[in-house]
PDB file of C-alpha atoms in Angstrom:
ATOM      1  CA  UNK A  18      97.225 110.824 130.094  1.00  0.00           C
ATOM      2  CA  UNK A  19      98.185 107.539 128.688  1.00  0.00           C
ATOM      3  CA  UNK A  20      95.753 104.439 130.075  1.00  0.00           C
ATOM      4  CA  UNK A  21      97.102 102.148 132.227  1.00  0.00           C
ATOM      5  CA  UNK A  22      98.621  99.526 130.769  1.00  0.00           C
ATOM      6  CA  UNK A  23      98.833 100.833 127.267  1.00  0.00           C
ATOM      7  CA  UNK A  24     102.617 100.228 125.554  1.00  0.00           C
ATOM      8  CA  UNK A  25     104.787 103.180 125.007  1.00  0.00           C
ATOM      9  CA  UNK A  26     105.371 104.275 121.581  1.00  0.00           C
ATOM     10  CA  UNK A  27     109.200 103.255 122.366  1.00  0.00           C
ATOM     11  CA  UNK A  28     108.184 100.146 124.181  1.00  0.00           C
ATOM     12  CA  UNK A  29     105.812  99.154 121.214  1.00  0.00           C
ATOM     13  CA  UNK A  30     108.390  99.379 118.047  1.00  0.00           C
ATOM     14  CA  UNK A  31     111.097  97.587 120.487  1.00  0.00           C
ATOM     15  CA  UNK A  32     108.691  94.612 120.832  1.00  0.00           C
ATOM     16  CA  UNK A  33     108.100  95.102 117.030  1.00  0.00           C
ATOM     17  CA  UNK A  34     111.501  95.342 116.424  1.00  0.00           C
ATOM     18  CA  UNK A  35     112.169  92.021 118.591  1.00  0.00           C
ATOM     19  CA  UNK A  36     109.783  90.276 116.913  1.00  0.00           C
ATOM     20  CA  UNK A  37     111.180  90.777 113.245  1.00  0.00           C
ATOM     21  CA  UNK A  38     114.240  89.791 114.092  1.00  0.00           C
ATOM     22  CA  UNK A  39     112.249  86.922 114.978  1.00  0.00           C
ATOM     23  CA  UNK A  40     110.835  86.514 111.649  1.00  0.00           C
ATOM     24  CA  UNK A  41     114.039  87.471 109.906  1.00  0.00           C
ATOM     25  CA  UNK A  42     115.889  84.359 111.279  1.00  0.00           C
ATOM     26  CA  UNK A  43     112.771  81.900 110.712  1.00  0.00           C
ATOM     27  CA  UNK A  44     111.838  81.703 114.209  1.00  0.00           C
ATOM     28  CA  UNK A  45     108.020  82.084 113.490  1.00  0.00           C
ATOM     29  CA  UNK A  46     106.793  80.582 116.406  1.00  0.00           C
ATOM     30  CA  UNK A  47     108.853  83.203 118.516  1.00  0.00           C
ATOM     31  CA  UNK A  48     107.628  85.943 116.151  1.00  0.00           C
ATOM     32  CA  UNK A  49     104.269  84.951 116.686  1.00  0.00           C
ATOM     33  CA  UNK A  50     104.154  84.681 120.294  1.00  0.00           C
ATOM     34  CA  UNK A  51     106.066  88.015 120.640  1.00  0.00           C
ATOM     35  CA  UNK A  52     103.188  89.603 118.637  1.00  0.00           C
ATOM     36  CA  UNK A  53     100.479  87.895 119.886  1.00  0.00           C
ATOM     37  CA  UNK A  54     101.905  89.587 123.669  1.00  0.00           C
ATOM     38  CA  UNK A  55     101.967  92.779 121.895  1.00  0.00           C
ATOM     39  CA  UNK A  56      98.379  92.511 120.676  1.00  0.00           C
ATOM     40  CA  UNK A  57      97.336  91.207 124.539  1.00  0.00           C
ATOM     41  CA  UNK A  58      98.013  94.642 125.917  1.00  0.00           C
ATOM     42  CA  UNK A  59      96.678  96.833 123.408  1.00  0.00           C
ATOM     43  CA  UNK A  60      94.438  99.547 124.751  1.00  0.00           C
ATOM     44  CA  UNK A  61      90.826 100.048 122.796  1.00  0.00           C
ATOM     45  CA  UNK A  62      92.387 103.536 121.790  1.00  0.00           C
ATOM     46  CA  UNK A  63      95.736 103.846 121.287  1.00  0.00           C
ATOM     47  CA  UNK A  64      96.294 105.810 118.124  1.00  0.00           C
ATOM     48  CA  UNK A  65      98.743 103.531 116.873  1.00  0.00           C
ATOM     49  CA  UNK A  66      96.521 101.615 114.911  1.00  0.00           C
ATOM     50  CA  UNK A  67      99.579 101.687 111.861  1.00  0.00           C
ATOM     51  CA  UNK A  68     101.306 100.164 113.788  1.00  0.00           C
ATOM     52  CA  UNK A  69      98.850  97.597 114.970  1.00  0.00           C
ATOM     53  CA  UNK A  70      98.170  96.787 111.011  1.00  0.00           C
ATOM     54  CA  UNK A  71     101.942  95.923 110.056  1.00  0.00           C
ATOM     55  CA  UNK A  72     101.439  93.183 113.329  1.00  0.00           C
ATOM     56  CA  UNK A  73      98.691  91.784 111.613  1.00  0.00           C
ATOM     57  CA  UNK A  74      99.949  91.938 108.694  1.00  0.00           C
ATOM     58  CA  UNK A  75     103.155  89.497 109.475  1.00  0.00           C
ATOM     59  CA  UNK A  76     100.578  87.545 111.532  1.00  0.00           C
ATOM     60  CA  UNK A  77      98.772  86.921 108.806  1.00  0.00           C
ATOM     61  CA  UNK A  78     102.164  85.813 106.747  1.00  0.00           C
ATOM     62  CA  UNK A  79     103.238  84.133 109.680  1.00  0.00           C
ATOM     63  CA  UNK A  80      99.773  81.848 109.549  1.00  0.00           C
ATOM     64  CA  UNK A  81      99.805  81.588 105.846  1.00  0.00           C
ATOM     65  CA  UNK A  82     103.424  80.239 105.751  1.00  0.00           C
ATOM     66  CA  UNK A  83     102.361  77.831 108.887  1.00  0.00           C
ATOM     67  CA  UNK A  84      99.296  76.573 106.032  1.00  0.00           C
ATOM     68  CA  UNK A  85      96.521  77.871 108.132  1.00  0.00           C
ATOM     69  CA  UNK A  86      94.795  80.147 105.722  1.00  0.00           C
ATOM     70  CA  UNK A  87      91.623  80.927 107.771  1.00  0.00           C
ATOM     71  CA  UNK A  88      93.625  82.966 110.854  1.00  0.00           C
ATOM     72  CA  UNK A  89      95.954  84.442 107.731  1.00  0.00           C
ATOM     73  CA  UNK A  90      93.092  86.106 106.052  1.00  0.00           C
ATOM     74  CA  UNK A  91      91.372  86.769 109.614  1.00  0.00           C
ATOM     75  CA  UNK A  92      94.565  88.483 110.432  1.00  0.00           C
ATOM     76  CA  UNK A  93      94.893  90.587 106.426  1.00  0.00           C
ATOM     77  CA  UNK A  94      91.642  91.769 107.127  1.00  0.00           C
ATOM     78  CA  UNK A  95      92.393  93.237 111.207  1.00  0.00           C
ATOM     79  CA  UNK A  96      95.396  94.834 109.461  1.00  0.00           C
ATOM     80  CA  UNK A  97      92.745  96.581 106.849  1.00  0.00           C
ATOM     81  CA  UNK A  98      90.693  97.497 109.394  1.00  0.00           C
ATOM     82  CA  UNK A  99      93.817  99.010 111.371  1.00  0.00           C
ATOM     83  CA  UNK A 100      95.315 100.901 107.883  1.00  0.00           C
ATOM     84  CA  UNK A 101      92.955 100.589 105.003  1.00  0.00           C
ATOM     85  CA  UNK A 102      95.906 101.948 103.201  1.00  0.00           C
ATOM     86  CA  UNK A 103      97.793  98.443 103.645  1.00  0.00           C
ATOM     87  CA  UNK A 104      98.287  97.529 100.027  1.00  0.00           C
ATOM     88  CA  UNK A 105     100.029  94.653 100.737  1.00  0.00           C
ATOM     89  CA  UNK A 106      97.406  93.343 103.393  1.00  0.00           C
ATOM     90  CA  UNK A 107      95.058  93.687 100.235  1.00  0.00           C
ATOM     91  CA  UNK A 108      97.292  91.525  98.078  1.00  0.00           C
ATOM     92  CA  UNK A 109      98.334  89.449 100.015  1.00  0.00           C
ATOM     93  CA  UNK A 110      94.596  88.430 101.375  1.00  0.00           C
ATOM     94  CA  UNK A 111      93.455  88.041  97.741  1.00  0.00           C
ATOM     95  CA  UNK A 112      96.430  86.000  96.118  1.00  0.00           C
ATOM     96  CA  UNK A 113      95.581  83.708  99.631  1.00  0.00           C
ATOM     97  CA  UNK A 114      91.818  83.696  98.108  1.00  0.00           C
ATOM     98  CA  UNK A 115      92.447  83.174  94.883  1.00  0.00           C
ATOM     99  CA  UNK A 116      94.669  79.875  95.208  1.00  0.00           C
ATOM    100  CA  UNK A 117      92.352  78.714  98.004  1.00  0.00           C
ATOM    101  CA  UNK A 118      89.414  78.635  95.140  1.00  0.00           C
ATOM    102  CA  UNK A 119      87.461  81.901  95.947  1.00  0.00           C
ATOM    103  CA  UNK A 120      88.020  83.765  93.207  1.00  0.00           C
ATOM    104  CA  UNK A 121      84.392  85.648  93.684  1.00  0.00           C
ATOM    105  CA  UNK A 122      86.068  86.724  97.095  1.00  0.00           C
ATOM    106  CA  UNK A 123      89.473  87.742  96.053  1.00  0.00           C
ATOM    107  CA  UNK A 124      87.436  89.891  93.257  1.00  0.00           C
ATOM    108  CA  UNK A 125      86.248  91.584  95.935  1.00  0.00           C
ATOM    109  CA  UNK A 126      89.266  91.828  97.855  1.00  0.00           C
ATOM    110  CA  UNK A 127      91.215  93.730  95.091  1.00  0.00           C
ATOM    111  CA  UNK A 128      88.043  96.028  93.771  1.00  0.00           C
ATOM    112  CA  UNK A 129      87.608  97.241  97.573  1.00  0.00           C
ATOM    113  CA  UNK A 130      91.715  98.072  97.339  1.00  0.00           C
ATOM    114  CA  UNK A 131      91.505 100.019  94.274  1.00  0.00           C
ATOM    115  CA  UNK A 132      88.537 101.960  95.713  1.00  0.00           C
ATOM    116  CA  UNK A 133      90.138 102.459  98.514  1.00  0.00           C
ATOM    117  CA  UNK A 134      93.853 103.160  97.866  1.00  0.00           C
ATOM    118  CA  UNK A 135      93.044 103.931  94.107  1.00  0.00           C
ATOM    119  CA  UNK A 136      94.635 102.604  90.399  1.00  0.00           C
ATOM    120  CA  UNK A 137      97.317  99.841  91.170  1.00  0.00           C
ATOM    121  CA  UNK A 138      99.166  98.032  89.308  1.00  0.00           C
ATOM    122  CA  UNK A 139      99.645  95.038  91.694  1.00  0.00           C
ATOM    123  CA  UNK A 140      95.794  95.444  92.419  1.00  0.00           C
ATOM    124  CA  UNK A 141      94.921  95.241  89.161  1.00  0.00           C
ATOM    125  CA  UNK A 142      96.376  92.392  87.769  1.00  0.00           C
ATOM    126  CA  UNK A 143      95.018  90.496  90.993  1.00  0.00           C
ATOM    127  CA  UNK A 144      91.817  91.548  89.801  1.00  0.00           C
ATOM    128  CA  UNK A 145      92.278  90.636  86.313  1.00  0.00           C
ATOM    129  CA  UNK A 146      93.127  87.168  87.589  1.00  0.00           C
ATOM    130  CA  UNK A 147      90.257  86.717  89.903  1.00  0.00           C
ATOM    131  CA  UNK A 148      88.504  87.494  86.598  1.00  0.00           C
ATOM    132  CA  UNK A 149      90.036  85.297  84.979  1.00  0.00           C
ATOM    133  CA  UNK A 150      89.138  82.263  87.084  1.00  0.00           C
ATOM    134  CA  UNK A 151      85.709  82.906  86.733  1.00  0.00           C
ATOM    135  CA  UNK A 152      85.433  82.796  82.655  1.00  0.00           C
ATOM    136  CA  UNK A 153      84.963  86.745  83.221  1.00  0.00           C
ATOM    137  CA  UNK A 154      87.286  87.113  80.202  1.00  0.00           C
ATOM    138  CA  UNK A 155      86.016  90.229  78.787  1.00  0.00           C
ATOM    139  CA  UNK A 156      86.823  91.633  82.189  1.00  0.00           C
ATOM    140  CA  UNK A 157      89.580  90.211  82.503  1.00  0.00           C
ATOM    141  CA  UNK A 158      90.643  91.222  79.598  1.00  0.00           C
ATOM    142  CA  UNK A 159      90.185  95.166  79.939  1.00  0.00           C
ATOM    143  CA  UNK A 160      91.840  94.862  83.116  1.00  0.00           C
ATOM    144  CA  UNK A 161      94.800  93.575  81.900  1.00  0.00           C
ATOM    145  CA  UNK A 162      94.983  95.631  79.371  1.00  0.00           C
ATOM    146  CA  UNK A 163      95.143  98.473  81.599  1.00  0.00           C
ATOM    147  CA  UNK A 164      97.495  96.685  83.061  1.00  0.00           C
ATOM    148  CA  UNK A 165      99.881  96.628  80.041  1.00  0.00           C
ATOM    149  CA  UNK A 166      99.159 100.451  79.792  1.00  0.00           C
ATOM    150  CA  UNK A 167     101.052 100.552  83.137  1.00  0.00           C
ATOM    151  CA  UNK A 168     103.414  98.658  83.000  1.00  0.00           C
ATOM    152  CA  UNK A 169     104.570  97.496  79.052  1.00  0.00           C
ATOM    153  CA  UNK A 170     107.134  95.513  79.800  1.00  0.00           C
ATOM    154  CA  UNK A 171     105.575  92.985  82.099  1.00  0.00           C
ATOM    155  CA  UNK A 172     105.539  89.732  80.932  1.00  0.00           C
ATOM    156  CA  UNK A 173     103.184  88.094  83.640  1.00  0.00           C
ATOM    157  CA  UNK A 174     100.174  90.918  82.498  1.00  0.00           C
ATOM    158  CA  UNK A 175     101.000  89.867  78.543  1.00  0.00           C
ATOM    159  CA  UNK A 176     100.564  86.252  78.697  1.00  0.00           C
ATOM    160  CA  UNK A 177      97.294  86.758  81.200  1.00  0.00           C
ATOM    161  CA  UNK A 178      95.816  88.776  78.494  1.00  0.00           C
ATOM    162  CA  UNK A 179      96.860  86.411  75.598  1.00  0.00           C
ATOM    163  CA  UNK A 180      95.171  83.771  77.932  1.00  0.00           C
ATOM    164  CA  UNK A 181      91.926  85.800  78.027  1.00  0.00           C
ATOM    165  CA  UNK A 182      92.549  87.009  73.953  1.00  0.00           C
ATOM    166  CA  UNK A 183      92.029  83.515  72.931  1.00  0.00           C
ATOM    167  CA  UNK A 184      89.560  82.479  75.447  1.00  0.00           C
ATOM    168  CA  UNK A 185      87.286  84.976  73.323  1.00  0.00           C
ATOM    169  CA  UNK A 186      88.471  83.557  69.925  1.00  0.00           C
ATOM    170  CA  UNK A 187      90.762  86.978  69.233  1.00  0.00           C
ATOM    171  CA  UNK A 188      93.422  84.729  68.137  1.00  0.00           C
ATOM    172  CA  UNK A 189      95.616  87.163  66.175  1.00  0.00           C
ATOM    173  CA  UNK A 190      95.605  89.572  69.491  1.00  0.00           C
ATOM    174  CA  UNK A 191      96.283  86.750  71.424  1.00  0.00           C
ATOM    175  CA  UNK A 192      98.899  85.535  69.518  1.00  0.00           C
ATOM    176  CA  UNK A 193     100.642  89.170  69.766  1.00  0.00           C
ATOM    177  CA  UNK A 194      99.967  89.461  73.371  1.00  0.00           C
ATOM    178  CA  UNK A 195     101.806  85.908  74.100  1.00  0.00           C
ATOM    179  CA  UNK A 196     104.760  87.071  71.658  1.00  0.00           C
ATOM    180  CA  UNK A 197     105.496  90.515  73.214  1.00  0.00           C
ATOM    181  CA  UNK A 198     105.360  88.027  76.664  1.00  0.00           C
ATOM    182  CA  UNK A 199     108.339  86.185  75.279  1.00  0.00           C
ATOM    183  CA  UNK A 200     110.332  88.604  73.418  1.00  0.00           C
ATOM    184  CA  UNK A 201     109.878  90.364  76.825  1.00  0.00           C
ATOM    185  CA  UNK A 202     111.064  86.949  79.255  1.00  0.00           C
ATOM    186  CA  UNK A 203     112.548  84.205  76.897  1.00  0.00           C
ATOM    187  CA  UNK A 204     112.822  81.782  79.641  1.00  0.00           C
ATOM    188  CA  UNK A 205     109.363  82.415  80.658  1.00  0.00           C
ATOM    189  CA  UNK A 206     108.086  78.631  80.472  1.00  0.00           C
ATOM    190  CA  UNK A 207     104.256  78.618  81.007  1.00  0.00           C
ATOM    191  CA  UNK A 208     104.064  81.737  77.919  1.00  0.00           C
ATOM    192  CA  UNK A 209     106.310  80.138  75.813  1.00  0.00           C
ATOM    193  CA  UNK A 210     103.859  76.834  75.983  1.00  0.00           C
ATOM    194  CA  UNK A 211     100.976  79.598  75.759  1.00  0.00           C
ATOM    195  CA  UNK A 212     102.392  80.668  72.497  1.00  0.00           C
ATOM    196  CA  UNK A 213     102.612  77.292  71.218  1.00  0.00           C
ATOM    197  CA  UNK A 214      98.690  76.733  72.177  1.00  0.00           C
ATOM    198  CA  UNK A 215      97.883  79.402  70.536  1.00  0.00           C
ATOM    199  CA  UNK A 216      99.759  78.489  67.415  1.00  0.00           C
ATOM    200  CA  UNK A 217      98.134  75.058  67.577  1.00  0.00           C
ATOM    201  CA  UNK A 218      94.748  76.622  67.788  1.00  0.00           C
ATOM    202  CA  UNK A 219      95.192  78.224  64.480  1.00  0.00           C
ATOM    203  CA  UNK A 220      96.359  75.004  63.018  1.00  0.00           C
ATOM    204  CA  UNK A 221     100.124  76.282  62.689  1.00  0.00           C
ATOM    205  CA  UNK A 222     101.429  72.736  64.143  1.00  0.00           C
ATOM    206  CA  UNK A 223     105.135  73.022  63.253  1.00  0.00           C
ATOM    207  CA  UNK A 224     105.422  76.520  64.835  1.00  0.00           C
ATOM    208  CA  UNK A 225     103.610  75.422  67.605  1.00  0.00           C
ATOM    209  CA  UNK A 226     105.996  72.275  68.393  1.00  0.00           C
ATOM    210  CA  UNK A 227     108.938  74.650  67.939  1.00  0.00           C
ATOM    211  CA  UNK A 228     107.349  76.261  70.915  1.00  0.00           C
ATOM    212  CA  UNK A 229     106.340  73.247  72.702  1.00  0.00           C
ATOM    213  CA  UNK A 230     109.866  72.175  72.843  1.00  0.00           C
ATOM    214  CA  UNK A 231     111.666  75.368  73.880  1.00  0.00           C
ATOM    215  CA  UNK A 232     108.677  75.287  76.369  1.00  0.00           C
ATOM    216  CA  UNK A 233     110.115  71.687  77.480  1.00  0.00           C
ATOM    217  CA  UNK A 234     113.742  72.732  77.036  1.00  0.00           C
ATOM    218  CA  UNK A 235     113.349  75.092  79.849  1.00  0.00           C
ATOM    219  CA  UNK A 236     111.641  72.744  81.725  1.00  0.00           C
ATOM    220  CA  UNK A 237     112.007  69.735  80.903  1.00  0.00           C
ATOM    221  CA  UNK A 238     109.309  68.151  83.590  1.00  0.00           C
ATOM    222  CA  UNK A 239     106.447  71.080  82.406  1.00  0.00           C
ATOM    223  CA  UNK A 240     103.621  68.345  82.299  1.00  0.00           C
ATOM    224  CA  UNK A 241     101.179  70.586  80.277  1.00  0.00           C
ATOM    225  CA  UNK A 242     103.845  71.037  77.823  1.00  0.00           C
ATOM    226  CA  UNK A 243     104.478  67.657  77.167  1.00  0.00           C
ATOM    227  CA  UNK A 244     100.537  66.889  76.598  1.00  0.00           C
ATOM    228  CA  UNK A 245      99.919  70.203  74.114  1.00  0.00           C
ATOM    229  CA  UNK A 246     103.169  68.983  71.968  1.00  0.00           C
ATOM    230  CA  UNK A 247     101.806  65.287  71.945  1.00  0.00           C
ATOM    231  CA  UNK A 248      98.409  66.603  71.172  1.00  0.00           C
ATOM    232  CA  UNK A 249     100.006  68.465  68.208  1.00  0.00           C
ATOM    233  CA  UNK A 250     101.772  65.592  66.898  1.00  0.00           C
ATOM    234  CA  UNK A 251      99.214  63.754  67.134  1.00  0.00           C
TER     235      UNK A 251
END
C-alpha cells in the first residue's frame, strides 16, 4: 500500500545515484536541483528517512561549498532529524559553527553528538575546540586529553592541548604536549611555531628562534611566525 506519489525504493537510490554523479564531477547546481526534486515528492511517511538524511547531508555540503552557511546548517540539522546517527552531519554542522564564530553553538552541536551516538574521537576534539574558543581551557583541556587517550599519535589533538597547557600557565606540560606534536608531524607548521611560543614564554629565546625558523622554513609566508621570531629577537 504505497501512497500515491511516494518514490520507489529503486526509483529513490537511482535519483540518488544520479545526483552523486552529479556531485562527483562538480556539477553542484545539477546535484542540487536533482535533490531538491527528490525531496519535492517525498511522502510525510516513507520509512526511508536514512536515506532522506544522506540528501541533506550533501545539501548541506553542497550550500556550504556554494558559501551560504545558513541553508548548510538548516540542511545538517534536517539530516539529524532524519538519522540522529549521522556523525558526519554532526561534524560537519559544528566545524561550519565554529569558523562562522559560534563557538557556544558548535559546543552544543558536538555534546548533543556524543550523547547521542556516544564517545568519538572526531566529536571530541570538535568539542575540545569549541572549548577552546571560548577561554574554556580547563575543558578544553580534559577533552583533549581524552582525546590523546584515543588516539596517541595525533598531532592536531597534541598541539590543541599544548595550546590550552600554556593558556593555564602549565608550561612544562605544554611544552611536552607541543614536542610529542612535532616528533609526531615534523612538517606540521602552526606546532612547530607553537613550540617556539612556548619556548619564548619560558625565556628560552635561542631555542625558540630555532623553532621560529623551521616554522618559517616550511612556510616561508606563515605571518604569525614571522612576528613571534621578531618578537624574540627583539
Amino acid at each position: 500500500n504505497k501512497s500515491e506519489g511516494k518514490p520507489s525504493d529503486s526509483t529513490l537510490l537511482a535519483s540518488m545515484a544520479q545526483a552523486l554523479v552529479h556531485l562527483e564531477a562538480g556539477q553542484m547546481t545539477e546535484a542540487e536541483e536533482t535533490y531538491r526534486k527528490i525531496l519535492a515528492s517525498r511522502a510525510s511517511d516513507d520509512g526511508q528517512a536514512q536515506l532522506y538524511a544522506d540528501i541533506y547531508l550533501n545539501l548541506g555540503i553542497i550550500c556550504q561549498l556554494d558559501e551560504n552557511p545558513g541553508e548548510a546548517i538548516a540542511n545538517y540539522q534536517m539530516a539529524i532529524k532524519d538519522n540522529s546517527q549521522l556523525l558526519n552531519a554532526y561534524i560537519y554542522m559544528g566545524d561550519l559553527l565554529q569558523v562562522s564564530g559560534r563557538a557556544g553553538e558548535a559546543e552544543d552541536v558536538f555534546r548533543h553528538a556524543l550523547e547521542a551516538i556516544g564517545e568519538q574521537s572526531d566529536l571530541l576534539l570538535g568539542l575540545g575546540i569549541s572549548l577552546q574558543s571560548q577561554e574554556k581551557f580547563k575543558d578544553s583541556t580534559i577533552t583533549f586529553q581524552r582525546v590523546a587517550e584515543l588516539e596517541p599519535d595525533n598531532a592536531i589533538v597534541h598541539s590543541n592541548l599544548s595550546t590550552t597547557l600554556a593558556e593555564q600557565g602549565r608550561l612544562e606540560e605544554a611544552l611536552a604536549s607541543c614536542r610529542r606534536a612535532v616528533e609526531i608531524n615534523p612538517g606540521f607548521v602552526e606546532a612547530c611555531d607553537n613550540l617556539g611560543h612556548i619556548l619564548h614564554l619560558q625565556g628560552k629565546w635561542d631555542e625558540a628562534i630555532s623553532w621560529y625558523k623551521q616554522a618559517l622554513s616550511l612556510a616561508p609566508d606563515f605571518s604569525q611566525a614571522h612576528c613571534h621570531l621578531g618578537a624574540a629577537f627583539n
